[in-house]
CSV table of C-alpha atoms in Angstrom, one decimal:
chain,number,residue,atom,x,y,z
A,129,MET,CA,12.0,5.0,-9.3
A,130,LYS,CA,15.1,4.5,-7.1
A,131,GLY,CA,12.9,3.5,-4.1
A,132,LEU,CA,11.0,1.1,-6.1
A,133,LEU,CA,14.3,-0.5,-7.7
A,134,ILE,CA,15.9,-0.8,-4.2
A,135,LYS,CA,12.7,-2.5,-2.7
A,136,ASP,CA,12.7,-4.9,-5.6
A,137,LEU,CA,16.5,-5.7,-5.4
A,138,CYS,CA,16.1,-6.1,-1.6
A,139,ILE,CA,13.1,-8.6,-2.2
A,140,LEU,CA,15.2,-10.6,-4.7
A,141,LYS,CA,18.3,-10.5,-2.4
A,142,ASN,CA,16.1,-12.2,0.4
A,143,GLN,CA,15.0,-15.1,-1.9
A,144,LYS,CA,17.8,-17.1,-0.2
A,145,ARG,CA,16.3,-20.5,-1.2
A,146,ILE,CA,15.6,-19.6,-5.0
A,147,LEU,CA,18.9,-17.7,-6.0
A,148,PRO,CA,21.5,-20.4,-5.2
A,149,ILE,CA,19.3,-22.9,-7.2
A,150,TYR,CA,19.3,-20.7,-10.1
A,151,ALA,CA,23.1,-20.2,-9.8
A,152,LEU,CA,23.7,-24.0,-9.6
A,153,LEU,CA,21.4,-24.6,-12.5
A,154,SER,CA,23.1,-22.2,-14.7
A,155,VAL,CA,26.6,-23.4,-14.0
A,156,TRP,CA,25.3,-26.9,-14.5
A,157,PHE,CA,23.8,-26.0,-17.8
A,158,THR,CA,26.9,-24.3,-19.0
A,159,VAL,CA,29.1,-27.2,-18.2
A,160,VAL,CA,26.8,-29.9,-19.6
A,161,TYR,CA,25.4,-28.2,-22.6
A,162,ASP,CA,27.3,-26.5,-25.3
A,163,ASP,CA,24.4,-25.1,-27.2
A,164,GLY,CA,23.9,-21.9,-25.2
A,165,PHE,CA,21.0,-23.3,-23.3
A,166,ALA,CA,22.2,-21.6,-20.1
A,167,PHE,CA,21.6,-18.3,-21.9
A,168,SER,CA,18.0,-18.8,-22.7
A,169,PHE,CA,17.6,-20.4,-19.0
A,170,LEU,CA,19.1,-17.4,-17.3
A,171,VAL,CA,17.1,-14.9,-19.4
A,172,MET,CA,13.8,-16.8,-18.6
A,173,MET,CA,14.7,-16.8,-15.0
A,174,GLY,CA,15.2,-13.0,-15.2
A,175,THR,CA,11.8,-12.5,-16.6
A,176,ILE,CA,10.4,-14.9,-14.0
A,177,LEU,CA,12.0,-13.0,-11.2
A,178,THR,CA,10.7,-9.7,-12.4
A,179,THR,CA,7.1,-10.7,-12.4
A,180,SER,CA,7.6,-12.5,-9.2
A,181,THR,CA,8.3,-9.1,-7.6
A,182,ILE,CA,4.8,-8.0,-8.6
A,183,SER,CA,3.3,-11.1,-6.8
A,184,HIS,CA,5.4,-10.0,-3.8
A,185,ASP,CA,3.9,-6.4,-4.0
A,186,GLU,CA,0.6,-8.0,-4.1
A,187,ALA,CA,0.9,-10.4,-1.1
A,188,ASP,CA,-0.7,-9.3,2.1
A,189,HIS,CA,-2.2,-6.2,0.4
A,190,SER,CA,1.4,-4.6,0.5
A,191,GLN,CA,0.5,-2.8,-2.8
A,192,THR,CA,-2.1,-0.5,-0.9
A,193,TYR,CA,0.7,0.8,1.3
A,194,LEU,CA,3.3,0.8,-1.6
A,195,PHE,CA,1.1,3.2,-3.7
A,196,ALA,CA,0.8,5.7,-0.9
A,197,LEU,CA,4.6,6.1,-1.0
A,198,PRO,CA,5.8,9.1,-3.1
A,199,PHE,CA,6.0,8.0,-6.7
A,200,GLU,CA,3.7,8.3,-9.7
A,201,ARG,CA,1.7,5.2,-10.7
A,202,LYS,CA,3.3,5.2,-14.2
A,203,THR,CA,6.8,4.9,-12.5
A,204,TYR,CA,5.9,1.6,-11.1
A,205,VAL,CA,5.3,0.2,-14.5
A,206,ALA,CA,8.6,1.8,-15.9
A,207,GLU,CA,10.5,0.3,-12.9
A,208,LYS,CA,9.3,-3.1,-13.7
A,209,PHE,CA,10.3,-2.9,-17.3
A,210,LEU,CA,13.7,-1.5,-16.1
A,211,LEU,CA,14.1,-4.3,-13.6
A,212,GLY,CA,13.3,-6.8,-16.2
A,213,GLY,CA,15.9,-5.3,-18.6
A,214,LEU,CA,18.5,-5.2,-15.9
A,215,LEU,CA,17.9,-8.8,-14.9
A,216,ILE,CA,18.2,-10.0,-18.6
A,217,LEU,CA,21.5,-8.0,-18.9
A,218,ALA,CA,22.6,-9.6,-15.6
A,219,SER,CA,21.7,-13.0,-16.9
A,220,LEU,CA,23.6,-12.4,-20.1
A,221,VAL,CA,26.7,-11.3,-18.2
A,222,LEU,CA,26.5,-14.4,-15.8
A,223,SER,CA,26.1,-16.5,-19.0
A,224,MET,CA,29.2,-14.9,-20.4
A,225,VAL,CA,31.2,-15.6,-17.2
A,226,CYS,CA,30.0,-19.1,-17.0
A,227,THR,CA,30.9,-19.7,-20.8
A,228,GLY,CA,34.4,-18.1,-20.1
A,229,ILE,CA,35.0,-20.4,-17.2
A,230,ARG,CA,33.9,-23.4,-19.3
A,231,ALA,CA,36.3,-22.2,-22.1
A,232,LEU,CA,39.1,-22.0,-19.6
A,233,PHE,CA,38.5,-25.6,-18.2
A,234,PHE,CA,37.2,-27.6,-21.2
A,235,ARG,CA,38.5,-25.5,-24.2
A,236,ASP,CA,35.7,-26.7,-26.3
A,237,VAL,CA,33.4,-23.7,-26.4
A,238,HIS,CA,31.8,-23.2,-29.9
A,239,MET,CA,31.6,-19.4,-30.6
A,240,GLU,CA,29.8,-19.5,-33.9
A,241,GLY,CA,26.3,-18.1,-33.8
A,242,LEU,CA,26.8,-16.8,-30.3
A,243,LEU,CA,25.6,-13.2,-31.3
A,244,GLU,CA,22.3,-14.7,-32.8
A,245,LEU,CA,21.9,-16.7,-29.6
A,246,ILE,CA,22.3,-13.7,-27.5
A,247,ILE,CA,19.9,-11.5,-29.5
A,248,VAL,CA,17.2,-14.3,-29.6
A,249,SER,CA,17.5,-14.8,-25.8
A,250,ILE,CA,17.2,-11.0,-25.3
A,251,SER,CA,14.3,-10.9,-27.7
A,252,SER,CA,12.4,-13.8,-25.9
A,253,GLY,CA,12.9,-12.2,-22.5
A,254,LEU,CA,11.6,-8.9,-23.9
A,255,LEU,CA,8.7,-10.6,-25.4
A,256,ILE,CA,7.9,-12.3,-22.1
A,257,LEU,CA,8.1,-9.1,-20.1
A,258,ALA,CA,5.9,-7.3,-22.7
A,259,VAL,CA,3.1,-9.9,-22.1
A,260,MET,CA,3.6,-10.8,-18.4
A,261,ILE,CA,4.0,-7.4,-16.9
A,262,PRO,CA,0.7,-5.9,-18.1
A,263,LEU,CA,-1.1,-9.1,-17.3
A,264,ARG,CA,0.1,-9.3,-13.9
A,265,ILE,CA,-0.7,-5.8,-13.3
A,266,ARG,CA,-4.3,-6.1,-14.8
A,267,PHE,CA,-5.2,-9.4,-13.2
A,268,SER,CA,-4.2,-10.0,-9.6
A,269,GLY,CA,-3.1,-13.1,-7.7
A,270,ASP,CA,-4.5,-16.6,-8.9
A,271,GLN,CA,-6.6,-14.8,-11.6
A,272,GLY,CA,-3.3,-13.3,-13.1
A,273,ARG,CA,-1.5,-16.6,-13.3
A,274,ILE,CA,-4.7,-18.4,-14.8
A,275,ILE,CA,-4.9,-15.7,-17.5
A,276,LEU,CA,-1.1,-15.9,-18.2
A,277,TYR,CA,-1.1,-19.6,-18.7
A,278,SER,CA,-4.2,-19.3,-20.9
A,279,VAL,CA,-2.5,-16.8,-23.1
A,280,PHE,CA,0.5,-19.0,-23.6
A,281,ALA,CA,-1.7,-22.0,-24.2
A,282,MET,CA,-3.7,-20.1,-26.7
A,283,VAL,CA,-0.6,-18.8,-28.6
A,284,ALA,CA,0.7,-22.5,-28.7
A,285,LEU,CA,-2.5,-24.1,-29.8
A,286,GLY,CA,-3.3,-21.1,-32.3
A,287,GLY,CA,0.1,-21.7,-33.9
A,288,ALA,CA,-0.4,-25.5,-34.1
A,289,ALA,CA,-3.9,-25.1,-35.5
A,290,LEU,CA,-2.9,-22.6,-38.1
A,291,SER,CA,0.0,-24.9,-39.3
A,292,ASN,CA,-2.5,-27.8,-39.5
A,293,LEU,CA,-5.2,-25.9,-41.3
A,294,LEU,CA,-3.0,-24.0,-43.6
A,295,PRO,CA,-0.1,-26.3,-44.4
A,296,GLY,CA,0.7,-24.6,-47.7
A,297,VAL,CA,0.8,-21.2,-46.2
A,298,SER,CA,2.8,-22.3,-42.9
A,299,SER,CA,5.5,-23.9,-45.2
A,300,GLN,CA,5.7,-20.7,-47.4
A,301,VAL,CA,6.1,-18.6,-44.3
A,302,SER,CA,8.8,-21.0,-43.0
A,303,GLU,CA,10.6,-20.9,-46.3
A,304,SER,CA,10.5,-17.2,-46.5
A,305,PHE,CA,11.8,-16.8,-43.0
A,306,LEU,CA,14.7,-19.4,-43.7
A,307,SER,CA,15.7,-17.4,-46.8
A,308,ILE,CA,16.5,-14.5,-44.7
A,309,HIS,CA,20.0,-14.3,-43.3
A,310,PRO,CA,20.1,-15.5,-39.7
A,311,VAL,CA,21.7,-12.3,-38.3
A,312,ILE,CA,19.1,-10.0,-40.1
A,313,LEU,CA,16.3,-12.4,-38.9
A,314,THR,CA,17.5,-12.0,-35.2
A,315,PHE,CA,17.6,-8.3,-35.4
A,316,ILE,CA,14.1,-8.4,-36.9
A,317,LEU,CA,13.1,-10.5,-33.9
A,318,LEU,CA,14.7,-8.1,-31.5
A,319,LEU,CA,13.0,-5.1,-33.3
A,320,VAL,CA,9.6,-6.9,-33.0
A,321,SER,CA,10.2,-7.5,-29.2
A,322,LEU,CA,11.1,-3.9,-28.6
A,323,ILE,CA,7.9,-2.8,-30.3
A,324,LEU,CA,5.9,-5.2,-28.3
A,325,VAL,CA,7.7,-3.9,-25.1
A,326,VAL,CA,6.5,-0.3,-25.9
A,327,ALA,CA,3.0,-1.7,-26.5
A,328,GLY,CA,3.2,-3.8,-23.3
A,329,PHE,CA,4.5,-0.6,-21.5
A,330,ILE,CA,1.6,1.6,-22.7
A,331,LEU,CA,-1.0,-1.0,-21.9
A,332,ALA,CA,0.3,-1.7,-18.4
A,333,ARG,CA,0.5,2.0,-17.6
A,334,ARG,CA,-3.1,2.4,-18.8
A,335,TRP,CA,-4.1,-0.4,-16.5
A,336,ILE,CA,-2.3,0.6,-13.5
A,337,MET,CA,-3.8,4.2,-13.6
A,338,LYS,CA,-7.2,2.6,-13.4
A,339,LYS,CA,-6.3,0.2,-10.6
A,340,GLU,CA,-7.9,0.7,-7.2
A,341,PHE,CA,-6.1,-0.5,-4.0
B,238,MET,CA,-4.0,21.1,6.0
B,239,LEU,CA,-6.5,18.8,4.7
B,240,LYS,CA,-10.2,19.8,3.7
B,241,LEU,CA,-12.7,17.3,2.4
B,242,THR,CA,-15.8,18.7,0.9
B,243,HIS,CA,-18.5,16.1,0.2
B,244,LEU,CA,-15.8,13.5,-0.8
B,245,GLN,CA,-18.0,10.8,-2.4
B,246,LYS,CA,-17.4,7.2,-3.3
B,247,ASN,CA,-20.2,4.9,-4.5
B,248,TYR,CA,-20.1,1.2,-4.2
B,249,PRO,CA,-23.2,-1.0,-4.9
B,250,ASP,CA,-23.9,-1.4,-1.2
B,251,PHE,CA,-22.3,1.7,0.4
B,252,THR,CA,-22.0,5.5,-0.3
B,253,LEU,CA,-19.4,7.7,1.3
B,254,ASP,CA,-20.1,11.4,1.6
B,255,CYS,CA,-17.6,12.9,3.8
B,256,SER,CA,-16.6,16.4,4.8
B,257,MET,CA,-14.0,17.4,7.2
B,258,ASP,CA,-11.2,19.9,7.9
B,259,ILE,CA,-8.0,19.1,9.5
B,260,HIS,CA,-6.2,22.3,10.8
B,261,PRO,CA,-2.5,22.7,11.0
B,262,GLY,CA,-1.1,21.8,14.5
B,263,MET,CA,-4.2,19.7,15.3
B,264,ILE,CA,-4.4,15.9,16.0
B,265,THR,CA,-7.8,14.8,14.9
B,266,GLY,CA,-9.3,11.6,15.7
B,267,PHE,CA,-11.7,9.6,13.2
B,268,ILE,CA,-14.0,7.3,14.9
B,269,GLY,CA,-16.8,5.1,13.8
B,270,PRO,CA,-17.9,1.5,13.7
B,271,ASN,CA,-16.3,-1.1,11.2
B,272,GLY,CA,-17.5,-0.5,7.7
B,273,ALA,CA,-18.5,3.2,8.5
B,274,GLY,CA,-16.2,4.5,5.7
B,275,LYS,CA,-13.0,5.4,7.6
B,276,THR,CA,-10.5,3.4,5.5
B,277,THR,CA,-12.5,4.4,2.2
B,278,THR,CA,-11.9,8.0,3.3
B,279,PHE,CA,-8.1,7.5,3.9
B,280,LYS,CA,-7.9,5.6,0.6
B,281,ALA,CA,-9.7,8.3,-1.4
B,282,VAL,CA,-7.5,10.9,0.1
B,283,LEU,CA,-4.3,9.1,-0.7
B,284,GLY,CA,-5.6,8.5,-4.3
B,285,LEU,CA,-5.5,4.7,-3.8
B,286,ILE,CA,-9.2,4.6,-5.1
B,287,SER,CA,-10.9,6.9,-7.4
B,288,ARG,CA,-13.7,9.3,-6.1
B,289,ASP,CA,-17.0,9.9,-7.5
B,290,GLY,CA,-17.2,13.5,-6.5
B,291,GLY,CA,-16.4,16.2,-3.9
B,292,GLU,CA,-13.3,18.1,-3.5
B,293,ILE,CA,-10.0,17.3,-1.6
B,294,ARG,CA,-7.8,20.4,-0.6
B,295,LEU,CA,-4.4,19.4,0.6
B,296,PHE,CA,-1.7,21.8,1.9
B,297,GLY,CA,-4.0,24.6,0.7
B,298,ARG,CA,-4.3,23.4,-3.0
B,299,GLN,CA,-7.1,21.4,-4.7
B,300,THR,CA,-5.7,18.1,-5.6
B,301,PRO,CA,-7.3,16.2,-8.6
B,302,ALA,CA,-4.6,13.5,-7.9
B,303,LEU,CA,-1.8,13.5,-5.5
B,304,SER,CA,1.6,14.1,-6.9
B,305,ALA,CA,4.7,12.4,-5.7
B,306,GLN,CA,5.8,15.8,-4.3
B,307,ASP,CA,2.4,15.9,-2.2
B,308,LYS,CA,3.2,12.5,-0.9
B,309,GLN,CA,6.7,13.5,0.3
B,310,ARG,CA,4.8,15.7,2.8
B,311,LEU,CA,2.6,12.8,4.0
B,312,GLY,CA,3.3,10.0,6.5
B,313,VAL,CA,1.1,7.1,6.1
B,314,ALA,CA,0.3,4.0,8.2
B,315,LEU,CA,-2.6,1.8,7.0
B,316,ALA,CA,-4.2,-0.9,8.6
B,317,GLU,CA,-3.5,-4.4,7.5
B,318,THR,CA,-1.0,-3.2,4.8
B,319,GLY,CA,2.8,-2.4,4.7
B,320,PHE,CA,6.0,-3.3,3.3
B,321,SER,CA,6.5,-6.7,1.8
B,322,GLY,CA,6.9,-9.6,4.2
B,323,GLU,CA,10.0,-10.5,2.3
B,324,LEU,CA,11.9,-7.4,3.5
B,325,THR,CA,13.8,-6.7,6.9
B,326,VAL,CA,14.0,-3.6,8.9
B,327,PRO,CA,17.4,-2.5,7.5
B,328,ASP,CA,15.8,-2.9,4.0
B,329,VAL,CA,12.9,-0.7,4.9
B,330,LYS,CA,15.4,1.9,6.0
B,331,LYS,CA,17.1,1.8,2.7
B,332,ILE,CA,14.0,2.0,0.8
B,333,LEU,CA,12.5,4.9,2.8
B,334,GLY,CA,15.8,6.7,2.4
B,335,ALA,CA,15.5,6.3,-1.3
B,336,PHE,CA,11.8,7.5,-1.4
B,337,TYR,CA,11.9,10.4,0.8
B,338,GLN,CA,14.1,13.5,0.4
B,339,HIS,CA,14.1,14.4,4.2
B,340,PHE,CA,14.3,10.8,5.5
B,341,ASP,CA,16.4,10.6,8.8
B,342,PRO,CA,18.2,7.2,8.9
B,343,LEU,CA,19.7,7.9,12.4
B,344,LEU,CA,16.1,8.7,13.7
B,345,PHE,CA,14.8,5.6,12.2
B,346,GLN,CA,17.4,3.3,13.6
B,347,LYS,CA,17.2,4.9,17.0
B,348,ARG,CA,13.4,4.6,17.1
B,349,ALA,CA,13.7,1.0,15.6
B,350,VAL,CA,15.9,0.0,18.6
B,351,GLU,CA,13.6,1.7,21.1
B,352,LEU,CA,10.6,-0.3,19.7
B,353,ALA,CA,12.7,-3.5,19.9
B,354,LEU,CA,12.3,-4.3,16.2
B,355,PRO,CA,14.3,-7.2,15.1
B,356,MET,CA,16.8,-6.3,12.6
B,357,ASP,CA,17.6,-9.7,11.2
B,358,LYS,CA,14.1,-11.1,10.7
B,359,LYS,CA,11.9,-10.8,7.6
B,360,ILE,CA,8.7,-8.8,8.2
B,361,ARG,CA,6.5,-11.9,7.6
B,362,GLU,CA,8.2,-13.4,10.8
B,363,PHE,CA,7.0,-10.3,13.0
B,364,SER,CA,4.2,-10.4,15.3
B,365,THR,CA,1.2,-8.2,14.7
B,366,GLY,CA,2.5,-5.7,17.4
B,367,MET,CA,5.9,-5.5,15.5
B,368,ARG,CA,4.3,-4.9,12.3
B,369,ALA,CA,2.1,-2.1,13.7
B,370,LYS,CA,5.2,-0.5,15.3
B,371,LEU,CA,7.2,-0.7,12.0
B,372,ARG,CA,4.1,0.8,10.1
B,373,VAL,CA,4.1,3.8,12.4
B,374,LEU,CA,7.9,4.2,12.5
B,375,SER,CA,7.9,4.1,8.7
B,376,ALA,CA,5.5,7.2,8.8
B,377,ILE,CA,7.4,9.4,11.1
B,378,CYS,CA,11.0,9.6,10.0
B,379,HIS,CA,10.9,12.0,7.1
B,380,GLY,CA,9.5,15.1,8.7
B,381,ALA,CA,6.0,14.9,7.1
B,382,ASP,CA,3.5,17.7,7.6
B,383,LEU,CA,0.4,15.5,7.9
B,384,LEU,CA,0.3,12.0,9.3
B,385,ILE,CA,-2.6,9.9,8.1
B,386,LEU,CA,-2.8,6.9,10.4
B,387,ASP,CA,-5.5,4.2,10.1
B,388,GLU,CA,-5.6,2.1,13.2
B,389,PRO,CA,-2.0,2.5,14.1
B,390,THR,CA,-2.2,1.0,17.7
B,391,ALA,CA,-4.3,-2.1,16.6
B,392,GLY,CA,-2.7,-5.3,18.0
B,393,LEU,CA,-0.4,-3.6,20.4
B,394,ASP,CA,-0.2,-4.3,24.1
B,395,VAL,CA,-0.7,-1.6,26.6
B,396,LEU,CA,3.1,-0.7,26.9
B,397,ALA,CA,3.7,-0.7,23.1
B,398,ARG,CA,0.5,1.5,22.5
B,399,ASP,CA,1.9,3.8,25.2
B,400,GLN,CA,5.2,4.1,23.3
B,401,ILE,CA,3.5,4.8,20.0
B,402,LEU,CA,1.2,7.5,21.5
B,403,ASP,CA,4.3,9.1,23.0
B,404,MET,CA,6.1,9.1,19.6
B,405,LEU,CA,3.1,10.7,17.9
B,406,ARG,CA,2.8,13.3,20.7
B,407,ALA,CA,6.5,14.0,20.3
B,408,TYR,CA,6.3,14.2,16.7
B,409,ALA,CA,3.3,16.8,16.8
B,410,GLU,CA,5.1,18.9,19.5
B,411,GLU,CA,8.5,19.0,17.4
B,412,ASN,CA,6.7,21.4,14.9
B,413,GLU,CA,3.5,23.2,15.7
B,414,ASN,CA,2.2,23.1,12.2
B,415,ARG,CA,2.2,19.4,12.0
B,416,SER,CA,-1.1,17.6,11.8
B,417,ILE,CA,-2.3,14.0,12.4
B,418,LEU,CA,-5.5,12.4,11.3
B,419,ILE,CA,-5.9,9.1,13.2
B,420,SER,CA,-8.5,6.4,13.3
B,421,SER,CA,-8.6,3.9,16.1
B,422,HIS,CA,-11.0,1.6,17.8
B,423,ILE,CA,-9.2,2.1,21.1
B,424,SER,CA,-11.2,5.2,22.3
B,425,SER,CA,-8.8,5.8,25.2
B,426,ASP,CA,-6.0,6.4,22.8
B,427,LEU,CA,-8.0,9.1,21.1
B,428,GLU,CA,-9.0,10.6,24.3
B,429,GLN,CA,-5.4,11.0,25.3
B,430,LEU,CA,-4.1,12.1,21.9
B,431,CYS,CA,-6.7,14.1,20.0
B,432,ASP,CA,-7.5,17.7,20.0
B,433,ASP,CA,-10.7,17.1,18.1
B,434,PHE,CA,-12.5,14.2,16.4
B,435,TYR,CA,-14.9,13.4,13.7
B,436,MET,CA,-17.3,10.5,14.0
B,437,ILE,CA,-18.6,8.6,10.8
B,438,SER,CA,-21.5,6.3,10.5
B,439,GLY,CA,-22.9,4.8,7.3
B,440,GLY,CA,-20.6,6.8,5.1
B,441,LYS,CA,-21.6,10.2,6.6
B,442,ILE,CA,-20.0,12.3,9.3
B,443,ILE,CA,-22.5,12.5,12.1
B,444,CYS,CA,-20.6,14.8,14.5
B,445,HIS,CA,-17.4,16.8,15.0
B,446,GLU,CA,-16.3,17.8,18.4
B,447,GLU,CA,-13.3,19.0,20.5
B,448,THR,CA,-12.0,16.4,22.9
B,449,ASP,CA,-11.7,18.7,25.7
B,450,ARG,CA,-15.3,19.8,25.3
B,451,LEU,CA,-16.5,16.2,25.1
B,452,LEU,CA,-14.8,15.5,28.4
B,453,SER,CA,-15.7,18.6,30.2
B,454,ASP,CA,-19.3,19.6,28.9
B,455,TYR,CA,-20.8,16.5,27.8
B,456,ALA,CA,-22.6,14.0,30.2
B,457,LEU,CA,-24.7,11.1,30.4
B,458,ILE,CA,-27.9,11.5,32.4
B,459,LYS,CA,-29.6,8.2,33.7
B,460,VAL,CA,-33.3,8.9,34.4
B,461,SER,CA,-36.4,6.8,35.0
B,462,SER,CA,-39.4,7.2,32.6
B,463,GLN,CA,-41.3,9.4,35.2
B,464,ASP,CA,-38.2,11.7,35.6
B,465,TYR,CA,-37.8,12.0,31.9
B,466,GLU,CA,-41.2,13.3,31.4
B,467,THR,CA,-40.5,16.3,33.7
B,468,LEU,CA,-37.0,16.9,32.5
B,469,ASP,CA,-36.0,20.0,30.5
B,470,ARG,CA,-35.0,18.3,27.3
B,471,SER,CA,-33.8,21.4,25.5
B,472,HIS,CA,-30.1,20.4,25.9
B,473,ILE,CA,-30.5,16.7,25.4
B,474,LEU,CA,-28.8,15.5,22.1
B,475,ARG,CA,-29.5,11.7,22.2
B,476,ARG,CA,-31.6,9.4,24.1
B,477,GLN,CA,-31.3,5.5,24.5
B,478,LYS,CA,-34.0,3.3,26.1
B,479,GLU,CA,-32.6,1.4,29.0
B,480,SER,CA,-34.2,-1.2,31.5
B,481,PHE,CA,-34.3,1.7,34.1
B,482,GLY,CA,-35.7,4.4,31.9
B,483,PHE,CA,-33.3,6.3,29.5
B,484,SER,CA,-29.7,7.3,29.1
B,485,LEU,CA,-29.5,10.7,27.7
B,486,LEU,CA,-26.5,12.6,26.1
B,487,THR,CA,-26.2,16.2,26.8
B,488,ASP,CA,-23.5,18.9,26.0
B,489,GLN,CA,-24.6,21.1,29.0
B,490,LYS,CA,-23.5,19.0,32.0
B,491,ARG,CA,-23.4,21.8,34.3
B,492,PHE,CA,-27.0,22.8,33.6
B,493,TYR,CA,-28.4,19.4,34.6
B,494,ALA,CA,-26.0,18.9,37.4
B,495,GLU,CA,-27.1,22.2,39.0
B,496,ASN,CA,-30.7,22.1,38.1
B,497,TYR,CA,-31.4,18.3,38.8
B,498,PRO,CA,-29.1,17.4,41.7
B,499,ASN,CA,-31.0,14.2,42.4
B,500,LEU,CA,-30.4,12.9,38.9
B,501,VAL,CA,-27.3,10.8,38.0
B,502,VAL,CA,-25.2,13.1,35.7
B,503,GLU,CA,-22.0,11.2,34.7
B,504,PRO,CA,-19.1,12.5,32.8
B,505,VAL,CA,-19.0,10.9,29.4
B,506,THR,CA,-16.4,8.7,28.1
B,507,MET,CA,-15.3,8.3,24.3
B,508,ASP,CA,-16.8,4.9,24.3
B,509,ALA,CA,-20.0,5.9,26.0
B,510,TYR,CA,-20.3,8.8,23.5
B,511,ILE,CA,-19.8,6.5,20.5
B,512,MET,CA,-22.4,4.0,21.9
B,513,ILE,CA,-25.2,6.6,22.4
B,514,MET,CA,-24.3,8.4,19.2
B,515,LEU,CA,-24.7,5.0,17.2
B,516,LYS,CA,-27.5,3.3,19.2
B,517,GLY,CA,-29.4,6.3,20.5
B,518,GLU,CA,-32.1,8.2,19.0
B,519,ALA,CA,-31.6,11.9,18.0
B,520,MET,CA,-33.6,14.5,19.9
């Protein structure tokens, strides 16, 4: 696990073109937007960076050598989820620092709803990890990317179709959601995300065990 | 050290059925044409692909699947694969240090300098030769009992190949129980390095011989069609039709040299041996 984590951190450290752009954008979003957009942005970047390490592992058949190193296949999956969790955490810390700096200079930071925002950001990041990690492990290279975009498109189109076909039901669902206290709602979202992370972990582990290099 | 008994892997157009025995303290060559099954054998041993039958015994134990602990005792360099191109040599040192309990960072550093590996470049900027050197270096710095090396000298110039072969020899001499299983298309490397070798063709092992015996007892006899008819062929292993008559492979060089002084009886090289084993007809 330690070796895999160090490898991924070294790969990320060497992304000298991308990381400064992320840093600049996060500072920019924190300064310009006051609605916590930087939180969501950084968490998304964390999840994208996590799955990008799988792409780096696949490039130039590196995975063949990697899986000859002393670790169990299931450890690979656990490490990717751990890395994703760490990057989400790092994103939140960075967002907090940026928000703190903004508070020092502009003194117009609105703290209400901050907890909900953080939990929603974490939940979204976990949801993305739960979907992306198994899919990137199951489908390699371009095939993986196509499947991933297709899943997101299907979810979006399915949701839109459902609300058009069943307007009564969808408004009832919306009303039921809105009647729940926002804090409780965000914790429900977090719980659902965690359950999906466990499901994604089990699925990814099953797929990695069958993979041939 | 490593024993394969009818290790099988089936693909729609290829079937591997490989048996071999790598003894402690031996450097064993694995030769054969492209697509013969060398890399498939290595991958099956390392658990990178599933196997469809047969048995693998590693370090004296039957291994349904290699554990992380088993892999600690292996050093691996596989052709056309290695660490991510986004990493540098110092990164690789850190990573190997985290993976292997007995990794020696000082030895790695020393060898990296000897091999003139750039410290500040990413691996993707390395030449083919530099990548090959790094692959071997990554396999030999944690005191592995068995090295599995697939084409470790491919893409290297003569000097670099010599450096790598010296390193492998030194590695084997450091501990008399260490073994190396090595495949290479450069037969002179195997002649210099290996104690014995297996030859694979079409997924099956077609011969196993000690290198010293090949070089001392085997010979190529070149005969005309008329001489061929009168020759005692009881020690001829393979024959190949030539424009002048036949090339014949024997493992009894002295017998033919003494009894047929007028025939051309040449010592056999690994290349000539491979050629006649693959293209010749069994006797």
